[in-house]
Short mmCIF file of N, CA and C in Angstrom, two decimals:
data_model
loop_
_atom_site.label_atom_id
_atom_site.label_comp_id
_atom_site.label_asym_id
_atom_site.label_seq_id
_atom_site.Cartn_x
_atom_site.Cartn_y
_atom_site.Cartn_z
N UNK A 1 49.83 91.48 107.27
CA UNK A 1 50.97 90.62 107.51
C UNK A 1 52.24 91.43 107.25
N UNK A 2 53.47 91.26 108.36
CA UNK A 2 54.73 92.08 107.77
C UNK A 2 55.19 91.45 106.40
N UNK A 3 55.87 92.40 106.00
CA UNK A 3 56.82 92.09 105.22
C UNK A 3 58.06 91.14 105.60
N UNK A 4 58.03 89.82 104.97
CA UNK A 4 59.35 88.99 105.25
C UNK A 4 60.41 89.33 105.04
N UNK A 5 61.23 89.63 105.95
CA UNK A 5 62.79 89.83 105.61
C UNK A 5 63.70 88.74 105.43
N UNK A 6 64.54 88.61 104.61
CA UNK A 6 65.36 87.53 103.94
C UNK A 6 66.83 88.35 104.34
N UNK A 7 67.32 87.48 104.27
CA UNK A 7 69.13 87.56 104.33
C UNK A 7 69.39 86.90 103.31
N UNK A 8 70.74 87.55 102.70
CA UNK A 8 70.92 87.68 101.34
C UNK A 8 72.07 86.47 102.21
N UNK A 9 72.61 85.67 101.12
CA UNK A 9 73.43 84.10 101.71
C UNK A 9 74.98 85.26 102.31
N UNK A 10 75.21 84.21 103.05
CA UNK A 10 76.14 84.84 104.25
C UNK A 10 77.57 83.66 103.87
N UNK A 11 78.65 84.39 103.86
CA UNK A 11 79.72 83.23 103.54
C UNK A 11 79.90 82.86 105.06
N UNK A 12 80.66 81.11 104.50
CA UNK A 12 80.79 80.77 105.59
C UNK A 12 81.34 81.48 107.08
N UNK A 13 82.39 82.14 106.75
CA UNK A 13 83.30 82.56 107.84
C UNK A 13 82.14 83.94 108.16
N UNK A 14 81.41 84.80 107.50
CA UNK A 14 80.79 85.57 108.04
C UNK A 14 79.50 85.40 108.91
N UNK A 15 79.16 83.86 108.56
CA UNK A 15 77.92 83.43 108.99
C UNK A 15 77.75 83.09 110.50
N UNK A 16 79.19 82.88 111.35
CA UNK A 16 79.91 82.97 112.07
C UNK A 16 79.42 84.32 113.12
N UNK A 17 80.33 84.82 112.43
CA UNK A 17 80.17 86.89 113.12
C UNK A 17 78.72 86.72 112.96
N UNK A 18 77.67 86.46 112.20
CA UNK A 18 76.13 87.13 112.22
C UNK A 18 75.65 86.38 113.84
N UNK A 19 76.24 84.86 113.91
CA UNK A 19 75.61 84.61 114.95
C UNK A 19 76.08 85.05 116.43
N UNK A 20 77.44 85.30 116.10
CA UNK A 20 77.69 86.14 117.21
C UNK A 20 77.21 87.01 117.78
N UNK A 21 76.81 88.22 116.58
CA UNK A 21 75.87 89.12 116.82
C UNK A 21 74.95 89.37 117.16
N UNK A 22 73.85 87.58 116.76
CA UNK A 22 72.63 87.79 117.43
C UNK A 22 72.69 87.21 118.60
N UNK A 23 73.76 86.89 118.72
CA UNK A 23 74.37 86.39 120.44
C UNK A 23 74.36 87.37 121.34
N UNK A 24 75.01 88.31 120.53
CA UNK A 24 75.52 89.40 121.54
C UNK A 24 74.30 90.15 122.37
N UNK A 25 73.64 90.84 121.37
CA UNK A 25 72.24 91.33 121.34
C UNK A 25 71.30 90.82 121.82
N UNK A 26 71.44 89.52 122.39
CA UNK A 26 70.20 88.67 122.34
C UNK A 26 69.30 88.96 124.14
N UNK A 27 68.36 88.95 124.04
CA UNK A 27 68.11 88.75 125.90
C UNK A 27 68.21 87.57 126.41
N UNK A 28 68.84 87.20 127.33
CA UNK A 28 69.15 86.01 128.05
C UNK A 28 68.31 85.51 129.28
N UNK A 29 66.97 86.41 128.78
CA UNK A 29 66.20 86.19 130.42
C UNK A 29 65.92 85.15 130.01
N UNK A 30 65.17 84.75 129.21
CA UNK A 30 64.71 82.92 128.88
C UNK A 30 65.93 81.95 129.65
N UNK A 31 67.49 82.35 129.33
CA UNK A 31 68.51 81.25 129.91
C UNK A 31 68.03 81.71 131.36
N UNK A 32 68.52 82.56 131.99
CA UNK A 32 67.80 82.82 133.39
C UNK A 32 66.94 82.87 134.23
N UNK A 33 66.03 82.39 133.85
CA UNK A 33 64.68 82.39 134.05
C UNK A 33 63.84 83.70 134.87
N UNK A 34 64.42 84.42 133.83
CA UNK A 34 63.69 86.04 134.75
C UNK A 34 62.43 86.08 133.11
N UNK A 35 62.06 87.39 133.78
CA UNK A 35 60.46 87.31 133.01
C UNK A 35 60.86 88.90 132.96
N UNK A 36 60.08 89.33 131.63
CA UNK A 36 60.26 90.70 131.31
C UNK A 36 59.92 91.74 132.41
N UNK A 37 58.83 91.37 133.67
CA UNK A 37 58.85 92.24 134.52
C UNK A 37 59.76 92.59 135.62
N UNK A 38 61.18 91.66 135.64
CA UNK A 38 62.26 91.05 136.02
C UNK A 38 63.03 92.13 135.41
N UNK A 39 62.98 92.49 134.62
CA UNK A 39 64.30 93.17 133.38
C UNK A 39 64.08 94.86 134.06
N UNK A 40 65.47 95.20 134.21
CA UNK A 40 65.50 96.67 134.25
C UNK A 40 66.63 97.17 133.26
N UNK A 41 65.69 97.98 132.63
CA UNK A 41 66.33 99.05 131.47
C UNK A 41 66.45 100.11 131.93
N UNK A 42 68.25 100.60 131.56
CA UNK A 42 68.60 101.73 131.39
C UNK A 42 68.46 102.21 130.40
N UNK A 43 68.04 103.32 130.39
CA UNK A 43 67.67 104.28 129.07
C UNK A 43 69.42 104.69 128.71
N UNK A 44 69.16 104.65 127.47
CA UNK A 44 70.46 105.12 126.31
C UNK A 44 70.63 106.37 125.87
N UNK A 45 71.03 107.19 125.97
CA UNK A 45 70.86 108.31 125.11
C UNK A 45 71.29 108.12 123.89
N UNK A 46 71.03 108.95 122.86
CA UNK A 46 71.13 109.13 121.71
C UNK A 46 72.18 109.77 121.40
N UNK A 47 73.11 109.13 120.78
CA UNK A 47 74.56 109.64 120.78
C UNK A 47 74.59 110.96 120.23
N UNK A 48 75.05 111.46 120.52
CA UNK A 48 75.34 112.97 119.56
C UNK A 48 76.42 113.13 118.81
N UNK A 49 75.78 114.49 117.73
CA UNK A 49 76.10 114.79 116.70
C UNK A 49 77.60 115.13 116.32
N UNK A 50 78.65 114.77 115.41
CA UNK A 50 79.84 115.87 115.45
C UNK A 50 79.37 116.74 113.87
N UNK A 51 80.49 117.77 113.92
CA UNK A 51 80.47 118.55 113.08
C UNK A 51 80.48 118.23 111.55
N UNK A 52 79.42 117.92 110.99
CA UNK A 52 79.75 117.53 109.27
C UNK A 52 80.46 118.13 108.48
N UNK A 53 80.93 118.21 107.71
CA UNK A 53 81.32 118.74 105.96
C UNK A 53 79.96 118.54 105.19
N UNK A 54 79.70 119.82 104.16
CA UNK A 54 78.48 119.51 103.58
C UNK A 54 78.48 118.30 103.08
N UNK A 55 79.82 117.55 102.28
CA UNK A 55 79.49 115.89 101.65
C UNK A 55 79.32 115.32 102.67
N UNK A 56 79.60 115.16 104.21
CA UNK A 56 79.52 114.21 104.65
C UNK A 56 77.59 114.25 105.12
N UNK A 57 77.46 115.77 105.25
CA UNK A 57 75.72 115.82 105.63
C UNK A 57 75.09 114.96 104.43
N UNK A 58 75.46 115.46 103.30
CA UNK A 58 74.75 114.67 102.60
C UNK A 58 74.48 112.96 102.45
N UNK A 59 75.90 112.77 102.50
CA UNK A 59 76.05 111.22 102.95
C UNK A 59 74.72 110.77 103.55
N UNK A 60 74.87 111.58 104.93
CA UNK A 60 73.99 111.38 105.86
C UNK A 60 72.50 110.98 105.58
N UNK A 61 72.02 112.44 104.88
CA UNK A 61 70.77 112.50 104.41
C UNK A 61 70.11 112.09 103.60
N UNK A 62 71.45 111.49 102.37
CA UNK A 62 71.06 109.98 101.27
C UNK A 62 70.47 108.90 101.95
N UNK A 63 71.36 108.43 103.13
CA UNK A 63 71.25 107.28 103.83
C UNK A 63 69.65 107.20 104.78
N UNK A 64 69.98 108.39 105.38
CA UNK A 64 68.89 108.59 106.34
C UNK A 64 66.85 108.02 105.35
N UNK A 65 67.19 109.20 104.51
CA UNK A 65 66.36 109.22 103.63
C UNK A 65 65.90 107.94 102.61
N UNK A 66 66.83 107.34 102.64
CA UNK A 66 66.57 106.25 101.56
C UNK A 66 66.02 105.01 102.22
N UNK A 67 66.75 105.41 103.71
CA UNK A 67 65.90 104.02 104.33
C UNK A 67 64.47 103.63 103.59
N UNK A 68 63.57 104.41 103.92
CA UNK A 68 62.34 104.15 103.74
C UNK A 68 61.36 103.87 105.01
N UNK A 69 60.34 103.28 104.48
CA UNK A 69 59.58 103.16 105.49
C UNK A 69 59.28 102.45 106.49
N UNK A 70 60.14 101.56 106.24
CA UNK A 70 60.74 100.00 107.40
C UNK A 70 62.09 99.74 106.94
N UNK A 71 62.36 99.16 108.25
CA UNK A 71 63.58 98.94 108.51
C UNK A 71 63.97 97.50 109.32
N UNK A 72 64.15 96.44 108.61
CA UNK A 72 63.87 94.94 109.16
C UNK A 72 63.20 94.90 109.67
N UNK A 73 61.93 94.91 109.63
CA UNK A 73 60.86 94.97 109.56
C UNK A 73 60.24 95.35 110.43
N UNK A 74 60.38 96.61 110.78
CA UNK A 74 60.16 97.88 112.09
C UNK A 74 59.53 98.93 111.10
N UNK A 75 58.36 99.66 111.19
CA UNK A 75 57.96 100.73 110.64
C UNK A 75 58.65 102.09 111.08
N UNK A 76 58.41 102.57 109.96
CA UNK A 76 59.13 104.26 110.03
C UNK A 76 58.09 104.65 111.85
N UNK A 77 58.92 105.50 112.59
CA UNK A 77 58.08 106.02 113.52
C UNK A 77 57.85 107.49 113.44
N UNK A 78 57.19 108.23 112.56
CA UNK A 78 57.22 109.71 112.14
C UNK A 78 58.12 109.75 111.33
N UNK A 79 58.77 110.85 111.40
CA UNK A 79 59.40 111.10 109.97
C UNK A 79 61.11 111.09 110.61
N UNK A 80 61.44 111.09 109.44
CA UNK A 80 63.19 111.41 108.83
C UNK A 80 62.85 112.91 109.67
N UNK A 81 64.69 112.80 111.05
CA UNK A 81 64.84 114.32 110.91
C UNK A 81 66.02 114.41 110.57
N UNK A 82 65.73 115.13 109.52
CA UNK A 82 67.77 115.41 108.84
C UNK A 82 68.30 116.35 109.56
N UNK A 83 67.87 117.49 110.29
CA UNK A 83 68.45 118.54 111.12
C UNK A 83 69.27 117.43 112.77
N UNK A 84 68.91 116.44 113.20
CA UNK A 84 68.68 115.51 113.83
C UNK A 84 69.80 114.53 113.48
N UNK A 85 69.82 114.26 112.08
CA UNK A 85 70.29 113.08 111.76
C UNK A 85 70.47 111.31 111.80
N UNK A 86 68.25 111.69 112.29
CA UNK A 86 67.67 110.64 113.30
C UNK A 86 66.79 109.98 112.41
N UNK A 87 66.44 108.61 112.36
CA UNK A 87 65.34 108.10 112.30
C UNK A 87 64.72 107.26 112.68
N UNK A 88 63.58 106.69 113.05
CA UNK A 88 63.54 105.79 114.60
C UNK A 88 62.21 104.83 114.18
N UNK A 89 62.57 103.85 114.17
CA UNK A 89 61.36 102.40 113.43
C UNK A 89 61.05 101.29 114.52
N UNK A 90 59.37 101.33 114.76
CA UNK A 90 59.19 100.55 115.51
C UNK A 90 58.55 101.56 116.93
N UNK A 91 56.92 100.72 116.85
CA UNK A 91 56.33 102.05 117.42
C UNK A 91 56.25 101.99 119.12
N UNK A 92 56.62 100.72 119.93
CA UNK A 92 57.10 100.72 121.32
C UNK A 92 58.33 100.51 120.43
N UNK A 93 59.29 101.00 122.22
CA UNK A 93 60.63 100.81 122.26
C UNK A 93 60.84 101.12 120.66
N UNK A 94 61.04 102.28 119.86
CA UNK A 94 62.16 102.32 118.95
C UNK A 94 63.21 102.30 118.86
N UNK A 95 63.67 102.01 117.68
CA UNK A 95 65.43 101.67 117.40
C UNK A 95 65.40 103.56 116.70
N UNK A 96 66.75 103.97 117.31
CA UNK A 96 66.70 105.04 116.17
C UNK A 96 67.89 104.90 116.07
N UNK A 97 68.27 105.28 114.76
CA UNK A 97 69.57 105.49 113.88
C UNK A 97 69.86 107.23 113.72
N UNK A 98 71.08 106.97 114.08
CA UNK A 98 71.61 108.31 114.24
C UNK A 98 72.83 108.50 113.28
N UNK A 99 72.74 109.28 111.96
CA UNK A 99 73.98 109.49 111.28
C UNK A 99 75.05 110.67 111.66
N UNK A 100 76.21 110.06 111.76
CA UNK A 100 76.96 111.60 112.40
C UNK A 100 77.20 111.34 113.30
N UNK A 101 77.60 110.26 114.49
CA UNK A 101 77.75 110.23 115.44
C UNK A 101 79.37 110.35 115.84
N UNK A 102 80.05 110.68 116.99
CA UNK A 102 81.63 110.53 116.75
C UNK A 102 82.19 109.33 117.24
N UNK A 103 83.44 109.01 117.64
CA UNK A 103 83.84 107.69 118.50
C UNK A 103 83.06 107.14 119.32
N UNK A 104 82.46 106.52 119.99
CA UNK A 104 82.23 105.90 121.17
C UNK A 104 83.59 106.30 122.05
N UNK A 105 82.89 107.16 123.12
CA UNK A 105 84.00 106.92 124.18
C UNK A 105 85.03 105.32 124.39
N UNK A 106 84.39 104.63 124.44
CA UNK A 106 85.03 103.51 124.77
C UNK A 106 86.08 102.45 123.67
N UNK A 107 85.63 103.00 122.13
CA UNK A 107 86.08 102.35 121.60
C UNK A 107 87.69 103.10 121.49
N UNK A 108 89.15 102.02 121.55
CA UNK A 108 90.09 101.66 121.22
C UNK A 108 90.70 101.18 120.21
N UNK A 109 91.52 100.98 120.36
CA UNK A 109 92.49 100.77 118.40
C UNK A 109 92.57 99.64 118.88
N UNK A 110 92.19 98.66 119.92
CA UNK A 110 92.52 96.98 120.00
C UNK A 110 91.00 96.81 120.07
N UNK A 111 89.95 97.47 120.18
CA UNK A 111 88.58 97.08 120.30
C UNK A 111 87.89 95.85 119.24
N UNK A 112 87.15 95.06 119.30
CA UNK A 112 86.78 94.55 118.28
C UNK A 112 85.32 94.71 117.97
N UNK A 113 84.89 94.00 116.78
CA UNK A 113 83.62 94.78 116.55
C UNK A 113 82.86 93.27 115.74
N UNK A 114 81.84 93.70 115.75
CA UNK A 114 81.19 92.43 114.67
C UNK A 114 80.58 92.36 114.00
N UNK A 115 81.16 92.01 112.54
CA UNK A 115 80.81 92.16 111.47
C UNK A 115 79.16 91.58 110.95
N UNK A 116 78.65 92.49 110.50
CA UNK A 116 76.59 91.72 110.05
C UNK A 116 77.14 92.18 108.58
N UNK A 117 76.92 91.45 107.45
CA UNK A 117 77.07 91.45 106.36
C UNK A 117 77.76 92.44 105.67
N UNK A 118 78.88 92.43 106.02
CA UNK A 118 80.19 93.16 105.67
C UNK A 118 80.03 94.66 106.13
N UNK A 119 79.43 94.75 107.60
CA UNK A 119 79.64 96.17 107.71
C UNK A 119 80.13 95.68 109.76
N UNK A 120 80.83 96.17 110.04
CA UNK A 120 81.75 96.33 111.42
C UNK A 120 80.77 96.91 112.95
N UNK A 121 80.35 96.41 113.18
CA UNK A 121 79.59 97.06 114.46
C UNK A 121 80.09 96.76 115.79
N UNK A 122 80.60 98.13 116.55
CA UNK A 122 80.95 98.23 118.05
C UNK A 122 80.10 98.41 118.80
N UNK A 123 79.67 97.73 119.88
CA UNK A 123 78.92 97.73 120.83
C UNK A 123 79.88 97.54 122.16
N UNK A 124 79.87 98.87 123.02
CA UNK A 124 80.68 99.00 124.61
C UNK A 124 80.26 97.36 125.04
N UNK A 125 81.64 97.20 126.17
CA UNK A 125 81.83 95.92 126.77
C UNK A 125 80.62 95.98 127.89
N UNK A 126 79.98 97.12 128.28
CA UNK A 126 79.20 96.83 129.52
C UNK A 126 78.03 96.53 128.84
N UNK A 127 77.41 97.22 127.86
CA UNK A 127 76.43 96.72 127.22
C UNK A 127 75.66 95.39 126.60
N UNK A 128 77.50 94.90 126.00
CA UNK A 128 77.23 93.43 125.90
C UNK A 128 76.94 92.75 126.76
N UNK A 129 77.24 92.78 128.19
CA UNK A 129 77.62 92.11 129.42
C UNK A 129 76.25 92.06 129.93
N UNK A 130 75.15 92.73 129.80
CA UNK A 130 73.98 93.03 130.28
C UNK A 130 73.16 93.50 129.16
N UNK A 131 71.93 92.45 128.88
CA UNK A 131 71.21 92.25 128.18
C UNK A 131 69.98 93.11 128.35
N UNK A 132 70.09 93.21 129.85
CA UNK A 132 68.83 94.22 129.96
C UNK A 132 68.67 95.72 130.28
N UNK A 133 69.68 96.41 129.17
CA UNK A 133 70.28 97.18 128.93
C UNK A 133 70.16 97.39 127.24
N UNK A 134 69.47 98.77 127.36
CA UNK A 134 69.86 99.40 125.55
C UNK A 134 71.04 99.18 125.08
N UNK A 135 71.23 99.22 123.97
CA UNK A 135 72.65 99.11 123.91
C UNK A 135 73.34 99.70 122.13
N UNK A 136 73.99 100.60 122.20
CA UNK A 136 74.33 101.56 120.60
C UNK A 136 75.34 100.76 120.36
N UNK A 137 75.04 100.32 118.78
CA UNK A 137 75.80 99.95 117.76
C UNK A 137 76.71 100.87 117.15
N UNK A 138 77.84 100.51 116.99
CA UNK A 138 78.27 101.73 115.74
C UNK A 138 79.05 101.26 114.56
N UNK A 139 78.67 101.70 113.70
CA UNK A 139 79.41 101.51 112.43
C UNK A 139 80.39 102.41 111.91
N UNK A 140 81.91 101.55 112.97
CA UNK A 140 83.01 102.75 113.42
C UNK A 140 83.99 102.69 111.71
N UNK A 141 83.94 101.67 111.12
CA UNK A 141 84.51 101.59 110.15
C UNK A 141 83.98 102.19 109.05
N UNK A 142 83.22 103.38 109.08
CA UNK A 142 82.43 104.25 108.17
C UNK A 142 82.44 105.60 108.48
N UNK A 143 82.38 106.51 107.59
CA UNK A 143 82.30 107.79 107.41
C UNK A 143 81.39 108.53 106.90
N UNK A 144 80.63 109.44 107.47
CA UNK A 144 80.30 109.91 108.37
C UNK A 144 79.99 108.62 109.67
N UNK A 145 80.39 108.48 110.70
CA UNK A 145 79.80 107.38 111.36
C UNK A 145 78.44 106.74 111.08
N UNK A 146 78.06 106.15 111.63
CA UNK A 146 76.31 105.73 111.87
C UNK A 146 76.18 105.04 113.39
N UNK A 147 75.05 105.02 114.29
CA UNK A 147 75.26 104.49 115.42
C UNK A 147 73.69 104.54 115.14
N UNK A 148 73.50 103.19 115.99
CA UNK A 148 71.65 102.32 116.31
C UNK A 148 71.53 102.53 117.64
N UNK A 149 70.22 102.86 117.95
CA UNK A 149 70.10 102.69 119.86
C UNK A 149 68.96 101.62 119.59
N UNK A 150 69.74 100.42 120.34
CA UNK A 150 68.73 99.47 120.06
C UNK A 150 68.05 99.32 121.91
N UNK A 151 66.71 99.52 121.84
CA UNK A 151 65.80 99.30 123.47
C UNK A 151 66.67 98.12 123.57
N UNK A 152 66.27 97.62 124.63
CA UNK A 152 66.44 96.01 125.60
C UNK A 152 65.61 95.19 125.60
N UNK A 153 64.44 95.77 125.22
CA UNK A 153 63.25 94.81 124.36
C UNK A 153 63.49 94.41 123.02
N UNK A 154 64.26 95.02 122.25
CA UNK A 154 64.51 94.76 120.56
C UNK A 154 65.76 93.71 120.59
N UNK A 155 66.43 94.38 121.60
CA UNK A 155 67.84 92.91 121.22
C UNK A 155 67.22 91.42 121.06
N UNK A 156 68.35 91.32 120.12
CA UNK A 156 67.70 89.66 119.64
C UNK A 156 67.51 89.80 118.46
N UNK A 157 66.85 89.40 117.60
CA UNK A 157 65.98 88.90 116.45
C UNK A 157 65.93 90.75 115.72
N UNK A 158 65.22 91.19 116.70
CA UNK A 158 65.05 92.61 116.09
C UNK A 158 66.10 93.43 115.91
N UNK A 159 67.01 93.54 116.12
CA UNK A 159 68.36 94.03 116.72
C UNK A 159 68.94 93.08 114.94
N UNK A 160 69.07 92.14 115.60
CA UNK A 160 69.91 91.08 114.30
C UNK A 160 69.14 92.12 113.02
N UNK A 161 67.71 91.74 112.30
CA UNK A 161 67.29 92.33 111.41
C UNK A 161 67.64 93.82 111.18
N UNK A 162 67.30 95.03 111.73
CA UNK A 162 67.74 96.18 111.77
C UNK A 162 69.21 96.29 110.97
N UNK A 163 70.19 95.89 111.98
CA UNK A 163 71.05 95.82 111.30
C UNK A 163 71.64 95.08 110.21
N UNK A 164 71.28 94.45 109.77
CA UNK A 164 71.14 93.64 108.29
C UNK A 164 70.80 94.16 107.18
N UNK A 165 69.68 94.96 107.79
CA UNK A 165 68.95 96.00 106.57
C UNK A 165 69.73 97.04 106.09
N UNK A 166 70.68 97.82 107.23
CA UNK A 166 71.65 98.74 107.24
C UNK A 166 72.57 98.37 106.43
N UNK A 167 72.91 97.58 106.34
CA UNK A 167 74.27 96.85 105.90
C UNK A 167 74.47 97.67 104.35
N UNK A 168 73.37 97.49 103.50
CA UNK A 168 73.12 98.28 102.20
C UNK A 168 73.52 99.34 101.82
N UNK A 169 72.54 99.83 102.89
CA UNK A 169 72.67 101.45 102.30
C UNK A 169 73.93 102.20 103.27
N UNK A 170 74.72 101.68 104.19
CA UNK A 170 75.72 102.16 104.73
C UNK A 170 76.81 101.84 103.81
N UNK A 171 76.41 101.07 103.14
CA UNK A 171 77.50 100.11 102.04
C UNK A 171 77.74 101.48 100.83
N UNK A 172 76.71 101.70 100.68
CA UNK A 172 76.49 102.30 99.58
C UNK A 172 76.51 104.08 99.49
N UNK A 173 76.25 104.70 100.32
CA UNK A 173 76.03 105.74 100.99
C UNK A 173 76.87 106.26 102.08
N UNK A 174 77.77 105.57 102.76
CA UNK A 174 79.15 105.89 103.89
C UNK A 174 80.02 105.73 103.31
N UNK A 175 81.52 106.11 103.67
CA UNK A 175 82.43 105.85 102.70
C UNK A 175 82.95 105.05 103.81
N UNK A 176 83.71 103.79 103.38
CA UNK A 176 84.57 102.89 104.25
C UNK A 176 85.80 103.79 104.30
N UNK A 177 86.07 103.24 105.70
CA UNK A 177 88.19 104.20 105.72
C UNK A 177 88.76 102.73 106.49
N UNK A 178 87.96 101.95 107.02
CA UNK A 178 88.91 100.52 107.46
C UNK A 178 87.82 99.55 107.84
N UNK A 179 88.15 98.29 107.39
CA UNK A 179 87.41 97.00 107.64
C UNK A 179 87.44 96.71 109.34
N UNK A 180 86.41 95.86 109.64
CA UNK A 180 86.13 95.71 111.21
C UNK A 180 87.47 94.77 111.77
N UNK A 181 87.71 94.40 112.62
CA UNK A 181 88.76 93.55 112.95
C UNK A 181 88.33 92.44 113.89
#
């Protein structure tokens, strides 16, 4: 049996943003009545790396490392690569987390983002717009960045959890430089 994941109580006004989030993320073929053989996924790449400072590698490799062996309740898929700054849970369609990532092309100083238990996540406007579509999170309000490639099979529920779990150790392990807006 998995391990149950719990959400730690959510204040009102944030409880808000969480459902947004699993709004955002969510697949909408059920409202549409398309069927998963219906769905076409574009593959995501895996954002790439910018240049660290040794504290910020480390950052990295606290975080990376501490995850553990699930991740809302997605199993480790092989190992932690810290050269990489990758780790990827969930053995179809993985989510991998990438520490170190730089801006999102797309994100702007008017962009908005949505907050999962006090941590800021940007997801591009085309991504949201189309569900059946991967789609990278980023946790732009943190340093060293962090960015999720979540499949188009995981949005939803899995997507929501993942990032929930993050919320912690990005908390704890990234340094904040500005709250989400």
């Amino acid at each position: 049996m998995p391990p149950r994941v719990t959400a730690a109580p959510v204040r009102p006004r944030r409880a808000l943003a969480a459902r947004v989030a699993a709004a955002v993320l969510a697949l909408p073929l059920a409202l549409t009545g398309c069927t998963a053989e219906d769905a076409t996924t574009t593959a995501t790449d895996v954002p790439g790396r910018v240049d660290l400072s040794p504290a910020a590698q480390q950052r990295c490799d606290d975080l990376l490392t501490g995850l553990g062996d699930e991740l809302g309740g997605l199993a480790l898929d092989g190992d932690v690569d810290l050269d990489a700054g990758t780790a990827t849970f969930g053995e179809d369609d993985p989510v991998t987390v990438v520490c170190g990532t730089a801006a999102p092309d797309e994100l702007a100083l008017t962009s908005s983002c949505q907050d999962v238990r006090g941590v800021g996540w940007f997801i591009p406007d085309e991504q949201l717009a189309d569900s059946s579509v991967d789609a990278v999170a980023t946790a732009v309000g943190f340093r060293p960045r962090l960015s999720v490639v979540v499949p188009a099979a995981r949005r939803g529920s899995d997507s929501l959890a993942v990032l929930s779990a993050l919320a912690g150790p990005v908390k704890r392990e990234l340094r904040l430089v500005h709250r989400c807006k």
